[in-house]
XYZ file of C-alpha atoms in Angstrom:
237
model
C 0.006 0.046 0.029
C 1.391 3.339 -1.038
C 0.444 6.393 1.025
C 0.906 8.819 -1.766
C -2.342 10.321 -2.976
C -4.343 8.653 -0.199
C -6.994 10.404 1.891
C -6.411 9.723 5.576
C -8.320 10.529 8.718
C -6.433 10.833 12.048
C -8.308 11.030 15.330
C -6.590 12.753 18.171
C -4.462 14.841 15.723
C -3.836 17.617 18.266
C -1.825 15.291 20.595
C 1.845 14.626 20.231
C 1.700 11.410 18.244
C -1.294 12.585 16.223
C 0.544 15.698 15.118
C 3.578 13.710 14.163
C 1.386 11.263 12.180
C -0.112 14.143 10.213
C 3.294 15.578 9.469
C 4.717 12.141 8.413
C 1.640 11.560 6.159
C 2.235 14.920 4.544
C 5.931 13.998 4.009
C 4.697 11.006 2.105
C 2.618 13.081 -0.222
C -0.863 11.951 0.753
C -3.685 13.687 -1.096
C -5.507 14.819 2.139
C -5.372 14.428 5.872
C -8.467 15.013 7.999
C -6.815 16.075 11.256
C -9.453 15.790 13.968
C -9.629 16.565 17.598
C -11.820 17.745 20.416
C -11.525 21.481 19.895
C -11.245 23.197 16.503
C -9.244 26.144 17.946
C -6.564 23.715 19.318
C -6.282 22.221 15.874
C -5.964 25.627 14.263
C -3.186 26.419 16.692
C -1.466 23.229 15.993
C -1.622 23.244 12.242
C -1.678 26.944 11.381
C 1.475 26.635 9.212
C 0.394 23.478 7.284
C -0.691 23.502 3.725
C -4.196 23.001 2.517
C -3.820 19.237 2.327
C -4.615 19.327 6.094
C -8.268 19.688 6.681
C -9.251 20.385 10.274
C -12.396 18.809 11.844
C -13.754 18.795 15.306
C -14.468 15.270 16.505
C -15.333 13.738 19.907
C -14.924 10.030 19.774
C -17.203 9.631 22.801
C -20.180 11.197 20.830
C -22.085 9.135 18.359
C -23.530 12.361 16.764
C -19.956 13.717 16.382
C -18.717 10.455 14.832
C -21.649 10.180 12.437
C -21.081 13.791 11.311
C -17.394 13.072 10.733
C -18.283 10.042 8.634
C -20.624 12.122 6.579
C -18.162 14.923 6.004
C -15.165 12.659 5.383
C -16.722 10.019 3.195
C -13.671 9.907 0.815
C -11.532 8.520 3.630
C -9.298 5.589 2.538
C -7.244 5.136 5.615
C -8.702 5.503 9.101
C -6.148 5.931 11.978
C -7.760 5.559 15.335
C -5.190 7.452 17.369
C -7.268 9.340 19.939
C -6.635 8.050 23.361
C -6.524 8.886 27.019
C -4.406 7.641 30.020
C -5.641 8.756 33.477
C -2.996 6.829 35.501
C -5.449 5.338 38.032
C -4.939 1.880 39.404
C -7.891 -0.414 39.950
C -7.888 -0.090 43.763
C -8.848 3.533 43.952
C -12.198 5.110 44.731
C -12.329 6.848 41.397
C -11.276 3.787 39.367
C -14.776 2.882 38.103
C -15.325 6.352 36.819
C -11.927 6.554 35.305
C -12.207 3.195 33.659
C -15.558 4.007 32.131
C -14.099 7.179 30.473
C -10.984 5.501 29.263
C -13.089 2.656 27.756
C -15.311 5.272 26.016
C -12.298 6.932 24.371
C -9.882 4.117 23.810
C -12.349 1.281 22.994
C -15.978 2.147 22.446
C -15.059 5.219 20.311
C -12.896 2.941 18.122
C -15.773 0.501 17.594
C -18.116 3.410 16.604
C -15.504 5.022 14.277
C -14.889 1.642 12.451
C -18.595 0.871 11.978
C -19.419 4.402 10.702
C -16.487 4.412 8.265
C -16.739 0.860 6.909
C -19.159 1.875 4.099
C -16.703 4.509 2.800
C -13.654 2.307 3.114
C -15.432 -0.540 1.418
C -16.134 1.512 -1.732
C -12.521 2.198 -2.415
C -9.470 0.089 -3.163
C -6.469 -0.433 -0.887
C -8.083 0.867 2.226
C -7.212 0.135 5.832
C -7.919 0.758 9.458
C -4.955 1.447 11.819
C -5.635 1.144 15.593
C -2.996 2.830 17.711
C -2.413 0.419 20.545
C 0.211 -0.003 23.242
C 2.522 -2.468 25.003
C -0.186 -2.034 27.637
C -2.502 -4.001 25.247
C -0.237 -6.940 25.795
C 1.074 -6.611 29.341
C -0.097 -5.151 32.630
C 1.474 -1.879 33.693
C 0.523 -1.832 37.304
C -0.035 1.800 37.799
C -2.033 1.985 34.670
C -4.579 -0.783 35.253
C -7.655 0.921 33.816
C -5.768 2.143 30.777
C -4.305 -1.308 30.069
C -7.830 -2.820 30.302
C -9.117 -0.416 27.678
C -6.153 -0.964 25.322
C -6.426 -4.737 25.786
C -10.012 -4.548 24.732
C -9.063 -2.638 21.591
C -6.311 -5.235 20.919
C -8.992 -7.962 20.954
C -11.268 -5.838 18.739
C -8.416 -5.462 16.285
C -7.595 -9.150 16.126
C -11.298 -10.095 15.940
C -12.347 -7.891 12.963
C -9.288 -8.451 10.769
C -10.480 -11.551 8.896
C -14.073 -10.222 8.482
C -12.963 -6.891 7.075
C -10.326 -8.545 4.869
C -13.260 -10.262 3.071
C -14.557 -6.709 2.350
C -11.175 -5.477 1.017
C -10.259 -3.511 4.175
C -6.930 -4.180 5.914
C -6.788 -4.004 9.691
C -3.528 -3.020 11.368
C -2.582 -2.747 15.051
C 0.293 -0.537 16.117
C 1.873 -1.343 19.478
C 4.432 0.851 21.243
C 5.987 1.577 24.549
C 6.447 5.035 26.108
C 6.314 7.946 23.761
C 7.602 11.458 24.677
C 4.246 13.340 24.641
C 2.045 15.109 27.185
C 0.509 11.814 27.955
C 3.868 10.536 29.385
C 5.495 13.550 30.894
C 6.959 11.700 33.841
C 10.265 9.861 33.993
C 10.103 6.246 32.873
C 12.314 3.233 33.507
C 12.087 2.132 29.866
C 13.214 4.182 26.847
C 10.854 6.899 25.788
C 10.638 7.288 21.909
C 10.062 10.536 20.149
C 6.655 10.737 18.375
C 8.268 11.532 15.084
C 10.187 8.176 15.209
C 7.020 6.328 16.048
C 4.985 7.995 13.270
C 7.721 7.178 10.738
C 7.726 3.469 11.628
C 3.923 3.361 11.711
C 3.801 4.762 8.200
C 6.386 2.223 7.077
C 4.279 -0.499 8.501
C 1.228 0.697 6.689
C 3.071 0.734 3.404
C 4.460 -2.724 4.031
C 0.941 -3.894 4.962
C 2.000 -5.348 8.294
C -0.866 -6.659 10.334
C 0.920 -5.684 13.551
C 3.461 -2.828 13.767
C 6.039 -2.686 16.517
C 7.622 0.815 15.984
C 10.060 0.797 18.839
C 12.695 -1.449 20.318
C 10.913 -1.895 23.620
C 7.803 -3.442 22.171
C 9.712 -5.306 19.488
C 11.884 -6.989 22.103
C 8.867 -7.713 24.249
C 6.942 -9.502 21.468
C 10.038 -11.522 20.520
C 9.978 -12.969 23.964
C 6.167 -13.014 24.261
C 4.714 -13.550 20.843
C 1.166 -12.542 20.305
C -1.129 -15.499 19.987
C -4.808 -15.002 19.459
C -6.866 -18.080 20.020
C -10.439 -18.193 18.568
C -12.961 -20.462 20.248
C -16.187 -21.495 18.504
């Protein structure tokens, strides 16, 4: 799959990795990028110096109405990158854990389900289309202080693995991108493991898309982890 001349939608484009993805897509000469985020003004501030290939759109992935409006306005989308995410750093054994878990699930999991189902009709009508779900090493392992976050990302990993075969029959590829710590506002604190720059991660994700990899491991941390702990999805009828 060649990214050149493709129309791509990126959720959470106003975050560190989202912005890096938009820039890398522009570097690869896509036709258009729908850069979406919660607040239009934030997007304008973030992308004020970008060319007219970047089209800004307000999108709340926890709102069915907002998602349906985006699907209507962006019906020429050929690649959907579900990047919007939230990490509230709450362990399970806290009073606010249930409230936190619900919100993280809405953003990191339920929103992805709704985005996919609303964009399938548009992706299906084009050739060489794909869905890219931005996941995490926390989809594959438990990070103790991020219990509720890991639960939401694990759910989205299962979603990604489950829909791949069915959507392949419709001509839509499904890709999961798994990474460790990235140097963004989401991970401002010091970490024991290496923290990658978002530009590095975006570059490797785009390479993975063009190479049609089902699972992308864009940093050494996750790549080393899966070498020792291969992903094995078992389907039970």
